[in-house]
Coordinates of C-alpha atoms and ligand atoms in Angstrom, one line a residue:
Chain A
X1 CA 2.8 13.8 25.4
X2 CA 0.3 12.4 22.6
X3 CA -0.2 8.9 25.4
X4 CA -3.6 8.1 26.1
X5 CA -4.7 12.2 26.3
X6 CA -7.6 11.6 23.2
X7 CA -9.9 8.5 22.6
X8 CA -12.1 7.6 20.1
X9 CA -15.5 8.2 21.8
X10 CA -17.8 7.8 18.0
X11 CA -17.5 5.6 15.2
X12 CA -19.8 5.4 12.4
X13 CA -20.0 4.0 8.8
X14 CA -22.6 3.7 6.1
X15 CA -23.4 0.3 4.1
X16 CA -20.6 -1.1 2.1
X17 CA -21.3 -2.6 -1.3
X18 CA -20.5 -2.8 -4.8
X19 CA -22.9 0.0 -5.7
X20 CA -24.6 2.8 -3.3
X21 CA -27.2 5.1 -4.9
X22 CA -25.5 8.3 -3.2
X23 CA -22.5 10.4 -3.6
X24 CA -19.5 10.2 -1.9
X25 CA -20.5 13.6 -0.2
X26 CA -24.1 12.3 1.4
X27 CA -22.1 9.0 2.3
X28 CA -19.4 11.0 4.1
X29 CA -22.4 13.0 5.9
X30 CA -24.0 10.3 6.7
X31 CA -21.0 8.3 8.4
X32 CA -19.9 11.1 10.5
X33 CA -23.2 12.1 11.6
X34 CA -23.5 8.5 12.9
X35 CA -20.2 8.8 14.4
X36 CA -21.2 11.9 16.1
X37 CA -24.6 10.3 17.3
X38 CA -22.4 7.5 18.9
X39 CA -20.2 9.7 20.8
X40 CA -23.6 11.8 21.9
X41 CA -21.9 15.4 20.8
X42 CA -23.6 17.6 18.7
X43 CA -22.6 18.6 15.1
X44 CA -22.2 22.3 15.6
X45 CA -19.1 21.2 18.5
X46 CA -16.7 19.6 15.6
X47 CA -13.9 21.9 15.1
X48 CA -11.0 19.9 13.8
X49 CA -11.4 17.8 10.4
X50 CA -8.6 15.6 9.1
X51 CA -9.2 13.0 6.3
X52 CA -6.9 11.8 3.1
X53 CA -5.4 13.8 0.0
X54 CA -7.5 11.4 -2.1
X55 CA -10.9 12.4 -0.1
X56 CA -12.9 13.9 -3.0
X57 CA -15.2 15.7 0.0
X58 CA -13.3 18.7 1.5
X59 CA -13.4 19.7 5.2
X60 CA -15.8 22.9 4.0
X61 CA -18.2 20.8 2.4
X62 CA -18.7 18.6 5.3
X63 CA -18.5 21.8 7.8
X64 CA -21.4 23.0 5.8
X65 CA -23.1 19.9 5.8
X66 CA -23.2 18.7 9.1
X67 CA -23.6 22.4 10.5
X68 CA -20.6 22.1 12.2
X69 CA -19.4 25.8 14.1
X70 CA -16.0 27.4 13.3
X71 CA -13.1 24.9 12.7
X72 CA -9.7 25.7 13.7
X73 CA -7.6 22.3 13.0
X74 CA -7.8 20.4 9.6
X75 CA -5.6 18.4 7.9
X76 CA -5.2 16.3 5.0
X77 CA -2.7 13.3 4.4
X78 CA -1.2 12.0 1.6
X79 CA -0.8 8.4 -0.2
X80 CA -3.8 7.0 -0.6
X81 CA -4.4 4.6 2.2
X82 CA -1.1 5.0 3.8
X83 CA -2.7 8.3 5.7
X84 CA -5.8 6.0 7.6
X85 CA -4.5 5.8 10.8
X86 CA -2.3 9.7 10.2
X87 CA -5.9 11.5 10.5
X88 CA -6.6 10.1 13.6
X89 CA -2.7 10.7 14.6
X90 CA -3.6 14.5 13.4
X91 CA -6.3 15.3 15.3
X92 CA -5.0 13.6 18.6
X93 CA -1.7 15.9 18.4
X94 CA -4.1 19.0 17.6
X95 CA -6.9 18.1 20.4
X96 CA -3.6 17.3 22.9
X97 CA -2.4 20.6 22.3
X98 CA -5.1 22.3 22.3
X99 CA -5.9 23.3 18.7
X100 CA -9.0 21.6 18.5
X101 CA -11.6 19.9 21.1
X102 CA -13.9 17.8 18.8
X103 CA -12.3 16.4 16.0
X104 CA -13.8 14.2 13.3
X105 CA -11.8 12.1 10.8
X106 CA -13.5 10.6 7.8
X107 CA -13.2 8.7 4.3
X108 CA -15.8 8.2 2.1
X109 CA -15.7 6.4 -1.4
X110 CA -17.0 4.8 -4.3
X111 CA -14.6 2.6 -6.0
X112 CA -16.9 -0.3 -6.3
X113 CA -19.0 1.7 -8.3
X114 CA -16.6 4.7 -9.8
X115 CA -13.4 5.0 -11.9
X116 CA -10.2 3.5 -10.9
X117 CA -7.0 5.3 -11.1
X118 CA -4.8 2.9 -13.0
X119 CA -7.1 3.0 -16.2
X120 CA -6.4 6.7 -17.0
X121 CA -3.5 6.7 -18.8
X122 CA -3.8 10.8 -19.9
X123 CA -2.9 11.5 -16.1
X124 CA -0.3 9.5 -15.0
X125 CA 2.5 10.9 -13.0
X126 CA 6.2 11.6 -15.1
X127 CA 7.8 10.5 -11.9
X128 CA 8.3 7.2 -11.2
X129 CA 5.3 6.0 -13.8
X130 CA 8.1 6.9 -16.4
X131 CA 10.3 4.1 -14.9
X132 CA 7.2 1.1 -14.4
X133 CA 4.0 2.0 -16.7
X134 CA 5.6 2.0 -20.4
X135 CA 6.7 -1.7 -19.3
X136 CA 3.2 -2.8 -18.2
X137 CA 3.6 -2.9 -14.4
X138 CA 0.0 -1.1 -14.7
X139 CA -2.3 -1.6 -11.1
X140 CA -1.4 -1.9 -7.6
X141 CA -1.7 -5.3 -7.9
X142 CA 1.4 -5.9 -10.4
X143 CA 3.3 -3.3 -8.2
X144 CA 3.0 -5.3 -5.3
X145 CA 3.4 -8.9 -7.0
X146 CA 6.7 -7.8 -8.0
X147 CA 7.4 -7.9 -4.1
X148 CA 5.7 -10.6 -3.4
X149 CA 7.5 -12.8 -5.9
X150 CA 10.7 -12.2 -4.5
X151 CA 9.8 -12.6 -0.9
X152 CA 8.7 -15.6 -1.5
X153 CA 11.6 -16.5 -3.5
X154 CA 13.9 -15.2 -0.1
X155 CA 12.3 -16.6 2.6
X156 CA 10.0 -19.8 1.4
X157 CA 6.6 -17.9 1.5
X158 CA 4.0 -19.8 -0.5
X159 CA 0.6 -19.0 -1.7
X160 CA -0.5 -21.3 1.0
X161 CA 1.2 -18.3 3.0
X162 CA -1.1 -15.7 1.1
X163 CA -4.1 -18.3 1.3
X164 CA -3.8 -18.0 5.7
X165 CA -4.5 -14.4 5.3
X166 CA -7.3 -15.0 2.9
X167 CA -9.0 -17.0 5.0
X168 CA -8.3 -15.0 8.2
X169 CA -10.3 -12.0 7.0
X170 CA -13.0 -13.8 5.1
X171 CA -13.8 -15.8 8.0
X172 CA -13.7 -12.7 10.2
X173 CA -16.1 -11.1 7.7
X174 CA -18.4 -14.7 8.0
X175 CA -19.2 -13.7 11.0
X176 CA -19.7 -9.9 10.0
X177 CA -22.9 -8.8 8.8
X178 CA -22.1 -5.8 7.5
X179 CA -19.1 -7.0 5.6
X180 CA -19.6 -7.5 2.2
X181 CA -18.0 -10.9 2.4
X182 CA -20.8 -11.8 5.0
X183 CA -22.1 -15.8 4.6
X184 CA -19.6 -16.1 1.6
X185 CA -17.4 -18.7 2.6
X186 CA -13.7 -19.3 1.5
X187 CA -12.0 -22.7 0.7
X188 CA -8.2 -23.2 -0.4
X189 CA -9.5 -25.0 -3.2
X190 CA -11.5 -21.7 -4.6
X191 CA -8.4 -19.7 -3.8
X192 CA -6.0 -22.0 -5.3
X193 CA -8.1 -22.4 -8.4
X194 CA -9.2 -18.3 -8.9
X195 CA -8.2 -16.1 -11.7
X196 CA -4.6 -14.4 -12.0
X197 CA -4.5 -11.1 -11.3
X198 CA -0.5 -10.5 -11.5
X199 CA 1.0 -13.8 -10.9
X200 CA 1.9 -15.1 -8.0
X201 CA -1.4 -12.7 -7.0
X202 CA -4.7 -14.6 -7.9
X203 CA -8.2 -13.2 -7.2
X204 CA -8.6 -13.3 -3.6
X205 CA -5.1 -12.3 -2.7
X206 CA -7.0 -8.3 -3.8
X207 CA -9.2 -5.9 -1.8
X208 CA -12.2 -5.5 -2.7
X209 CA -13.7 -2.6 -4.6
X210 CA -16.3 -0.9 -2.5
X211 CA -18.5 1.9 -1.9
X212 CA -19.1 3.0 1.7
X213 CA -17.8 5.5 4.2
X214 CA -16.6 5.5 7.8
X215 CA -15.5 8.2 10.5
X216 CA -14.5 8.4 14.2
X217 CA -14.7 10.9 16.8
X218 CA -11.4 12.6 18.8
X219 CA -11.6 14.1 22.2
X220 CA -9.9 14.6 25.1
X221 CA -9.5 11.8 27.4
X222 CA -10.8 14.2 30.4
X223 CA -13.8 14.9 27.5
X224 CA -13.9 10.9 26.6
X225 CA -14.9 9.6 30.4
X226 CA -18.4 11.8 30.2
X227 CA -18.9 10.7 26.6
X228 CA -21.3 8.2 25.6
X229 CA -19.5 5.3 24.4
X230 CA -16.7 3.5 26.7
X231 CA -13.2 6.0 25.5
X232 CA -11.0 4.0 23.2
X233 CA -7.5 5.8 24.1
X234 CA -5.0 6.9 21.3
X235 CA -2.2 5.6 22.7
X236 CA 0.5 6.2 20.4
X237 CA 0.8 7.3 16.7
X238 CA 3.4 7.2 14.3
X239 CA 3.7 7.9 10.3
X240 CA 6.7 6.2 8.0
X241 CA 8.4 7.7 5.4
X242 CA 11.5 5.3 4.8
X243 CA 15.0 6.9 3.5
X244 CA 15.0 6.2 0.0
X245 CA 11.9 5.5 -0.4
X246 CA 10.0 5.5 -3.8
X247 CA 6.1 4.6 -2.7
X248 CA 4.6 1.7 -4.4
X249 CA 7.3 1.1 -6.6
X250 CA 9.6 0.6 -3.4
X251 CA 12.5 -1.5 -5.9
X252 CA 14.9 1.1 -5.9
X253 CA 15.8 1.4 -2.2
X254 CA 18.8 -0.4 -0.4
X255 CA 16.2 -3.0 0.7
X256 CA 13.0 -3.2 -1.1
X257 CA 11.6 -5.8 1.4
X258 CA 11.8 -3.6 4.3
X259 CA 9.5 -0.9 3.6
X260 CA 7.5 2.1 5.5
X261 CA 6.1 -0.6 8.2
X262 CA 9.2 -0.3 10.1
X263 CA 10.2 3.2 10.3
X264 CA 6.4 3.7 11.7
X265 CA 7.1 1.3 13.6
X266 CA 10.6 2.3 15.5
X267 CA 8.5 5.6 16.4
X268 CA 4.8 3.6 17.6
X269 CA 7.2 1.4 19.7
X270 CA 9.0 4.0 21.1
X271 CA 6.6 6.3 22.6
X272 CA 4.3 3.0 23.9
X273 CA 4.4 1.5 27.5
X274 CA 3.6 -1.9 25.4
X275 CA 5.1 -3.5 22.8
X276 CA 3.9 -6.5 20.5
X277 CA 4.0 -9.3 22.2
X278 CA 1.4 -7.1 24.3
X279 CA -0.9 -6.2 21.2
X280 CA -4.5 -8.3 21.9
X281 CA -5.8 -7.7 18.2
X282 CA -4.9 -6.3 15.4
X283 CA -6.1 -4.7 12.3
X284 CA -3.2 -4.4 9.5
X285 CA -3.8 -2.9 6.2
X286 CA -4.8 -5.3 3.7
X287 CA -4.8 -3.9 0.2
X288 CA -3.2 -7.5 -1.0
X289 CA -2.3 -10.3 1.0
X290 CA 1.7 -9.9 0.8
X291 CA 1.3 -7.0 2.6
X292 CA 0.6 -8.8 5.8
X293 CA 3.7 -11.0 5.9
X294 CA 5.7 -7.6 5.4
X295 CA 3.6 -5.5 8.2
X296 CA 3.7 -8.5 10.9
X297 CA 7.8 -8.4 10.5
X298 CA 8.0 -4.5 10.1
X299 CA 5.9 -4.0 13.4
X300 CA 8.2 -6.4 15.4
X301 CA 5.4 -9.6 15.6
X302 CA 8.1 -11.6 14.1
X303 CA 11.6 -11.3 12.9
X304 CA 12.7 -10.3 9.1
X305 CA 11.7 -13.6 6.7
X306 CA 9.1 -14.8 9.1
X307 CA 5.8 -13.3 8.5
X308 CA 4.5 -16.2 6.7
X309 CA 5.6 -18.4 8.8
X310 CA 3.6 -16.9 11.5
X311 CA 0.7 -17.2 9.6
X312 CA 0.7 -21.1 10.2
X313 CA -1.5 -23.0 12.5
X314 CA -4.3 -20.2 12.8
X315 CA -2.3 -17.6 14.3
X316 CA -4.5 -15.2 12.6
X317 CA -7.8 -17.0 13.4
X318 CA -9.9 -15.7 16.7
X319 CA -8.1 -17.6 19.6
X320 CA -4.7 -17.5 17.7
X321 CA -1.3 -16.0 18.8
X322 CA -2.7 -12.7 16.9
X323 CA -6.5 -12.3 15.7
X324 CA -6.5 -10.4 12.8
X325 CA -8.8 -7.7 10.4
X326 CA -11.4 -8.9 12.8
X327 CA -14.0 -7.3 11.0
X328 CA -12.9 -8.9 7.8
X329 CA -10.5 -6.1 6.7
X330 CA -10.1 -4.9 3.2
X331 CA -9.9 -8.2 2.1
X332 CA -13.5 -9.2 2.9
X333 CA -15.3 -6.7 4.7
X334 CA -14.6 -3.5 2.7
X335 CA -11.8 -1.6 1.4
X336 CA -12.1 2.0 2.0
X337 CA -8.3 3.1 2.1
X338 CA -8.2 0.9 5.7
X339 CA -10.6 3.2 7.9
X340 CA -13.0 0.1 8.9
X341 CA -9.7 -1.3 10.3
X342 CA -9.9 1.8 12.9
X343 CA -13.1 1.7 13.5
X344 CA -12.8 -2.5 14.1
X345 CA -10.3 -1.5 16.8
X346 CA -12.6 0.5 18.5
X347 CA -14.6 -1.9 18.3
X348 CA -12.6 -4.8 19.5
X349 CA -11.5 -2.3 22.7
X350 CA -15.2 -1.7 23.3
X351 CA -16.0 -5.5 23.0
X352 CA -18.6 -4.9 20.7
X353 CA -16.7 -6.7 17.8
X354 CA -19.1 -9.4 16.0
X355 CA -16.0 -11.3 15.9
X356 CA -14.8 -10.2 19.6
X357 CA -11.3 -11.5 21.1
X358 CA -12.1 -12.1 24.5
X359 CA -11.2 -9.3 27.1
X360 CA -9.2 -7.1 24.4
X361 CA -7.8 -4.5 25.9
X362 CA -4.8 -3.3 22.9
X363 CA -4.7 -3.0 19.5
X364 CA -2.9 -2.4 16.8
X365 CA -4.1 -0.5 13.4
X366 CA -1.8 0.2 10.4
X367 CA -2.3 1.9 7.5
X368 CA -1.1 1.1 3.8
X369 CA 1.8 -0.8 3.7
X370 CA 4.3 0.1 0.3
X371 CA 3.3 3.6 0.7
X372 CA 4.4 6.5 3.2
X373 CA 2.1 5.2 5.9
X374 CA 0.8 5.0 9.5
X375 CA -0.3 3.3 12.5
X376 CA -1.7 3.7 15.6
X377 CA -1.8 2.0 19.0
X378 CA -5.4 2.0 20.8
X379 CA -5.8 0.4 24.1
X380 CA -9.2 0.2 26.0
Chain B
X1 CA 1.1 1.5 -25.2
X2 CA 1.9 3.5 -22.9
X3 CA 5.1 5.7 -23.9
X4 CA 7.6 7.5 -21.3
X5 CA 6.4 10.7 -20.2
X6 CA 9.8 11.9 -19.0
X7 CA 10.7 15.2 -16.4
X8 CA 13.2 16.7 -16.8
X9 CA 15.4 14.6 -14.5
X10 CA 14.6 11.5 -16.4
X11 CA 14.7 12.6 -20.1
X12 CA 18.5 12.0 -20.5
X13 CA 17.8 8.5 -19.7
X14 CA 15.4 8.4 -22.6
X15 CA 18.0 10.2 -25.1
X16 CA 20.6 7.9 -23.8
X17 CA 18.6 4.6 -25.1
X18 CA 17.6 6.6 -28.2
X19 CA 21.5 6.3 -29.5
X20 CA 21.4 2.6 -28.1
X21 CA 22.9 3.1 -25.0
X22 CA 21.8 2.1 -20.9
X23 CA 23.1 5.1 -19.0
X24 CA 22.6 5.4 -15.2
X25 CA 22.5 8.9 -13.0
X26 CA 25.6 9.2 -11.3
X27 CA 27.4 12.1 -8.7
X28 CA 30.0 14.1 -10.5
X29 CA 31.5 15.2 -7.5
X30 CA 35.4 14.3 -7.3
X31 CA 35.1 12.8 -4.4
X32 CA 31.5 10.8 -4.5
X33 CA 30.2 9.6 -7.8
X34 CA 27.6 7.6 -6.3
X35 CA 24.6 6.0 -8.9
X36 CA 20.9 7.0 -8.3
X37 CA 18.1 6.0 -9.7
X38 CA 15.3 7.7 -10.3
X39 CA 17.5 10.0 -11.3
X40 CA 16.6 13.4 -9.0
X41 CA 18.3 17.1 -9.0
X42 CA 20.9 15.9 -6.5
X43 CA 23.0 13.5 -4.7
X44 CA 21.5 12.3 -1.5
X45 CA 24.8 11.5 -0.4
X46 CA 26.9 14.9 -0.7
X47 CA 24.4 17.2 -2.3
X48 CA 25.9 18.0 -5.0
X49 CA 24.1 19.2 -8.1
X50 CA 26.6 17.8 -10.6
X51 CA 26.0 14.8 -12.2
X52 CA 26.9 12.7 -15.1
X53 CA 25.3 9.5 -17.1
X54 CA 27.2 6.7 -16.8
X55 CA 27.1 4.0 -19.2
X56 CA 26.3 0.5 -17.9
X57 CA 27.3 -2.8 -19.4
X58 CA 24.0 -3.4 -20.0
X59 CA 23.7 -6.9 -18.4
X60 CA 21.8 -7.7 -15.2
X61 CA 19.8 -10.3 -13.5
X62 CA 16.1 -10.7 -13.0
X63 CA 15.2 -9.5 -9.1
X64 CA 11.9 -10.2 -10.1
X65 CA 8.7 -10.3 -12.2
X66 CA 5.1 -10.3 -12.5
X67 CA 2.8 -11.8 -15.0
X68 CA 0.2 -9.4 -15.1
X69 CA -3.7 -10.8 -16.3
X70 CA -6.4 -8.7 -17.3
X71 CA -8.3 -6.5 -16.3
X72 CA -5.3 -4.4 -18.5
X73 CA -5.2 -1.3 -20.4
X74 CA -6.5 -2.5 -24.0
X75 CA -2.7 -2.9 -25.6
X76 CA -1.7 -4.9 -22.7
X77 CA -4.9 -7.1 -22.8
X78 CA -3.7 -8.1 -26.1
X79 CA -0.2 -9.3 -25.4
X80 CA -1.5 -12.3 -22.8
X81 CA 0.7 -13.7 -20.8
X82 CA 3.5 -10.6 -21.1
X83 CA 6.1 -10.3 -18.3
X84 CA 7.3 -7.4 -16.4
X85 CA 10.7 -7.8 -14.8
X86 CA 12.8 -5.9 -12.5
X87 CA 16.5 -6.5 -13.6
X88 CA 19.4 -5.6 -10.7
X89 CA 22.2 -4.1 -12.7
X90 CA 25.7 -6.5 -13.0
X91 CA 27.0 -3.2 -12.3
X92 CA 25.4 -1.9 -9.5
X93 CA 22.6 -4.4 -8.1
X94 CA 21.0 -2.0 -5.9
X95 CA 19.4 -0.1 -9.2
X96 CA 16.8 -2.2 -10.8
X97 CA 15.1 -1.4 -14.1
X98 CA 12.0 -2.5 -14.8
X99 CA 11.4 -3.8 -18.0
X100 CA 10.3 -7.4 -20.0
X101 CA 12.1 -10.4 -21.3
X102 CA 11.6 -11.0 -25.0
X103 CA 13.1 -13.3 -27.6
X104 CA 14.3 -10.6 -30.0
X105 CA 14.6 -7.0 -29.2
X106 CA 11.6 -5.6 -31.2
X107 CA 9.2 -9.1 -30.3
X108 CA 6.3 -8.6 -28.9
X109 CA 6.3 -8.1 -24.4
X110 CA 4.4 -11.9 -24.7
X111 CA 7.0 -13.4 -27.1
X112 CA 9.0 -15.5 -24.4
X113 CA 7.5 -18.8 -22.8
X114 CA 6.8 -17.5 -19.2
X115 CA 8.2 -20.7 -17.7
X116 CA 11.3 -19.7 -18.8
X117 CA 11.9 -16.8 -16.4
X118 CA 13.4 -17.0 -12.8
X119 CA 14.4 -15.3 -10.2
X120 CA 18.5 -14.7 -10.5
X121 CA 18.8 -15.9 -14.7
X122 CA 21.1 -13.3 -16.3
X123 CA 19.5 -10.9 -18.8
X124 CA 21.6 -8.5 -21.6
X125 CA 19.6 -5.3 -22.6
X126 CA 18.2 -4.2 -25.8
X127 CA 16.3 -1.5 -27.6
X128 CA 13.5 -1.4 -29.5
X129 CA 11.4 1.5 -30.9
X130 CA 7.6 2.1 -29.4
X131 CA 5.2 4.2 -31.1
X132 CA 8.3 6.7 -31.8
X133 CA 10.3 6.2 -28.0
X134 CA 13.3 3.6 -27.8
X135 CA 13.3 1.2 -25.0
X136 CA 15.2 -0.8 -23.2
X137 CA 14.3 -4.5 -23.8
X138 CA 16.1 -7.6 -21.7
X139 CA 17.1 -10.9 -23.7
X140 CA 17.9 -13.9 -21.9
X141 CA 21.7 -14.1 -21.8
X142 CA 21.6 -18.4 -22.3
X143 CA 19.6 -18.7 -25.3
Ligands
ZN401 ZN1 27.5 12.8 -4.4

């Protein structure tokens, strides 16, 4: 059984901003070494790695690096920021089974600063950028707006819908000093009045594009209890991979509006002693706005069609029904591919959060919505 | 633009609207026939390997659609304002084909007033040649 038998007992990140001098590698060292530091276990003990297909820093750099000993679990996953939460799922099932006893899952990135995918048109995939890219649907962003037009057409969602979740993560990241949203205070008028990006998506409906890196610490729970740090434990995991899925470009299925969310979600339930009306806080993957409405019904918060609904009346907001991205998310803290959202749970079950819901004992954390994904269940 | 850069699952799509006609994947098992799209080596429902392209009627609604605003690849930039749909086949809703609304079938992706799209208005598909690679086009069916 994967329940509560690892815990978090290290998190650590780097500075997040638009531009950091170093590379992606010396950010990645640098946020697991802190991460190490805070669980109090030496580098040369890490001997399971697990991090994303699009983490340009590979598990033998980082051994190297670090001076970590010999590694006998490592594992990558795939989909962009659907794998977050999977590479903490990974090394819990390989330290519960014994494959591995310190493992250490990281993502490091410079997207404020670097390329960005969309804009190289020599490498795009034949399969399904044949279907979307000769007729413009270009970024993420249009992808996703196609979506988000037509729940909204469905179920009544309105950008005042979209604008709740806006203003849930930036004033989460108001009260965040590291976020990169810190002191830069959103209004519905500046939201209602901001630049299309792929209408009915304006400006701050969009991650931000940062540079930074984050990474946590896996051990046993029998390991955790002499660690450090209070253990946070893994208490369940799940990944989603819908049938019929098609990734971003999810139009092709039965349902398009029911994506990867729920399937993650039938397993997470499943093997938890809790279910949502139980979850404290929680940290949902916020790439774009839409994609909170979608996660909030796919993880059980709220039945099919009412995810924006729920966002009414500060439900979001500290003190609401369900305190969200309390670090600011990807929305307004950073957007790394959703790995501040794990550490934030940590951080939320330690009560160290800088926006801390009171006595938080569960959390939730998902990982890219409209992509195979992920989530896990931490509780304190 | 960006052209089709087809696989060899796809390409008979792409020869299909080269002689002017909107083909779909289908089973060519006797007793399935089931549509898919992308099309894909084989049929999800009975595994056959056979298939067939099935012509479609070519009309559709709009599912829905995006009006996309720079930051865009440079020959997007220039078209402000363009649309990208997805249209839900009359014939088989559950396969939508992305694509864009203009006013004639070779005008350019910006050519119709944005205000005139909505969510369910019928569409009838056309083709138009880019940079050497037909396409399917959607009109709208009222005018
Ligand atoms: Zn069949």
């Amino acid at each position: 059984m994967l329940k509560d038998a690892t815990a978090i007992v290290g998190i650590g990140q780097t500075a997040f901003a638009k531009h950091l001098p170093e590379s992606e590698k010396a950010l990645a060292c640098r946020a697991i070494l802190a991460a190490l530091d805070d669980a109090g276990i030496d580098p040369s003990e890490v001997d399971g790695f697990a991090s994303y297909t699009m983490e340009e820093t590979d598990e033998v750099e980082v051994a190297k690096a670090i001076g970590a000993g010999d590694v006998t679990f490592f594992s990558k996953v795939g989909y962009g920021g659907g794998g977050s939460c999977a590479t903490v799922g990974h090394l819990a099932a390989a330290v519960a089974t014994g494959q591995a006893s310190v493992g250490v899952a990281w993502r490091s990135r410079k997207r404020g600063s670097g390329p960005r995918p969309w804009k190289n048109t020599a490498a795009q995939l034949p399969t399904p950028g044949q279907w979307t890219r000769p007729f413009g649907l270009l970024r993420p962003a249009d992808e996703i707006g196609m979506l988000a037009r037509r729940y909204m057409h469905e179920y009544g969602a309105t950008r005042d819908h979209l604008f709740n979740v806006a203003l849930a993560c930036r004033n989460r990241a108001n009260q965040n000093p590291s976020a990169i949203m810190y002191e830069r205070p959103l209004t519905r008028e500046m939201y209602m009045t901001s630049r299309w990006i792929s209408e009915p998506l304006c400006l701050f409906d969009n991650c931000l594009e940062t540079d930074g890196a984050l990474a946590c610490v896996i051990v046993s729970a029998e390991r955790a209890r002499d660690c450090r740090q209070k253990p946070v434990y893994v208490h369940s995991a799940a990944q989603g991979l819908p049938a019929q899925h098609h990734g971003m470009v999810n139009y092709w299925n039965d349902d398009p509006l029911s994506g990867p969310a729920w399937t993650a979600a039938r397993h997470l339930w499943k093997q938890a002693d809790f279910g949502p009306e139980d979850v404290d806080v929680a940290q949902i993957y916020d790439a774009f706005t839409p994609l909170v409405p979608l996660s909030l019904e796919g993880y059980g918060f709220c039945g099919r069609g009412e995810g924006a609904a729920f966002t009414e009346g500060g439900a979001l907001e500290i003190g609401g029904r369900l305190p969200l991205n309390t670090g600011g998310g990807g929305l307004s803290e950073a957007y790394v591919h959703g790995f501040n959202l794990i550490n934030e749970g940590v951080k939320q079950l330690r009560g160290s959060s800088t926006a801390q819901v009171p006595d938080a004992a569960t959390c939730l954390v998902t990982a890219g919505e409209g992509v195979p994904t992920s989530a896990i269940l931490l509780r304190a | 633009m960006l052209t089709p850069v087809t696989d060899e699952d796809g390409a008979p799509f792409w020869e299909y609207a080269a002689r002017g006609e909107l083909r779909v994947q289908a089973c060519a098992a006797p007793d399935c026939g089931e549509l898919r799209f992308p099309p894909r080596p084989c049929c999800p429902h009975c595994h056959s390997f056979d298939s067939e392209w099935r012509l479609m009627s070519g009309r559709g609604r709009i599912w829905s659609y995006v009006l996309p605003h720079p930051p865009l690849l440079p020959d997007y930039a220039a078209q402000p304002g363009y649309n990208a749909v997805l249209v839900e086949l009359a014939d088989a809703p559950r396969i939508r084909l992305a694509g864009n609304v203009v006013t004639t079938p070779d005008a350019p992706l910006n050519s119709l007033d944005a205000g005139r799209l909505r969510i369910g208005a019928p569409v009838k598909v056309a083709f138009t040649e880019v940079d050497g690679v037909t396409v399917p086009r959607w009109l709208l069916e009222r005018g």
